[in-house]
Coordinates of C-alpha atoms in Angstrom, one line a residue:
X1204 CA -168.2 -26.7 39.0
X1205 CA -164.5 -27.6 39.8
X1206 CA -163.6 -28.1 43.1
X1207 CA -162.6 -24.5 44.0
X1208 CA -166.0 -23.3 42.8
X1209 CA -168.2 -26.0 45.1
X1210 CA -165.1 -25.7 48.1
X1211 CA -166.1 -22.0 47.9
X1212 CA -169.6 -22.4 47.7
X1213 CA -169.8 -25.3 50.5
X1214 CA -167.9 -22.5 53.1
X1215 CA -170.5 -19.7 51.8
X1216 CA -173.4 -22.2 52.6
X1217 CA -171.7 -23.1 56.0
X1218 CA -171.0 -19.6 57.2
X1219 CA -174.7 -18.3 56.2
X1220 CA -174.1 -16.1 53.4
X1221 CA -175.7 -18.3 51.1
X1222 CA -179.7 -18.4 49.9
X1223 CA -182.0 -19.9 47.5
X1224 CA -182.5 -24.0 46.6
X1225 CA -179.1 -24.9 47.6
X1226 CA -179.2 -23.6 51.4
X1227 CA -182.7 -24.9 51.9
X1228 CA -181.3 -28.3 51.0
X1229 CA -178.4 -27.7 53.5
X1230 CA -180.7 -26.5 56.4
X1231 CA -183.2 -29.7 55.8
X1232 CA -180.6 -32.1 55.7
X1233 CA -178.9 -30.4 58.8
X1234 CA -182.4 -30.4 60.6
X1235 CA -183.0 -33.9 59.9
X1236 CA -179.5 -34.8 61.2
X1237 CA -180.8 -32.2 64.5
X1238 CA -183.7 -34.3 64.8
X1239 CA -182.5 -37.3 64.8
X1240 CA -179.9 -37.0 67.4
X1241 CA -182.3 -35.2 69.5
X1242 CA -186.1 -35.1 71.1
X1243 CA -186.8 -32.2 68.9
X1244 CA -189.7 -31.9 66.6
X1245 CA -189.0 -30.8 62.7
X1246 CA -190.2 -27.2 63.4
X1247 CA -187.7 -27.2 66.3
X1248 CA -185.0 -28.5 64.3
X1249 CA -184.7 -26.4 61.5
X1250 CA -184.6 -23.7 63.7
X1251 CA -181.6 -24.9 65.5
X1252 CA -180.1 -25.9 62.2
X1253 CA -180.8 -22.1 60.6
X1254 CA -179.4 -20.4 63.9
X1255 CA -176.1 -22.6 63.3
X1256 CA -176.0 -21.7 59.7
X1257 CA -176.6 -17.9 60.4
X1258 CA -174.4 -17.3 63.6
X1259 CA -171.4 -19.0 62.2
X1260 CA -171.7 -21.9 64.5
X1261 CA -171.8 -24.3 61.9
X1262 CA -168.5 -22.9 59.7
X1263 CA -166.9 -22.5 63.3
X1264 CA -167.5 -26.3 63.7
X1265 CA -166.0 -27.1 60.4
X1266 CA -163.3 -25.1 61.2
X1267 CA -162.2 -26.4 64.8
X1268 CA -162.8 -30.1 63.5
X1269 CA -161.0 -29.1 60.2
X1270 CA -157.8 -28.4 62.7
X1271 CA -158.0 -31.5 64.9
X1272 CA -157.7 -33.6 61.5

């Protein structure tokens, strides 16, 4: 896609409103990154990464880091 089609599609991943191939790729690269950085085991981090994608947290983050640039 162009880069309005995959900007859109990157925020609809981010803010949770996304499924199928694409968002399970996000939410296992964003566990690994979780797990990594922390004690947690794999179970435990794709759990934190999911509850990130699904409150908002994670588009929220994008957001408030998007602003400091």
């Amino acid at each position: 896609g162009d880069i309005n089609q995959n900007t859109q599609e990157a925020l609809q991943l981010l803010g949770g409103e996304a499924s199928g191939p694409k968002r399970d790729m996000v939410l296992l690269q964003a566990a690994s990154l979780v797990a990594l950085n922390s004690e947690l085991e794999m179970r435990e981090a794709i759990k934190v990464a999911r509850d990130s994608l699904e409150s908002g947290n994670a588009i929220n983050k994008l957001k408030e880091i998007s602003h400091e640039a």
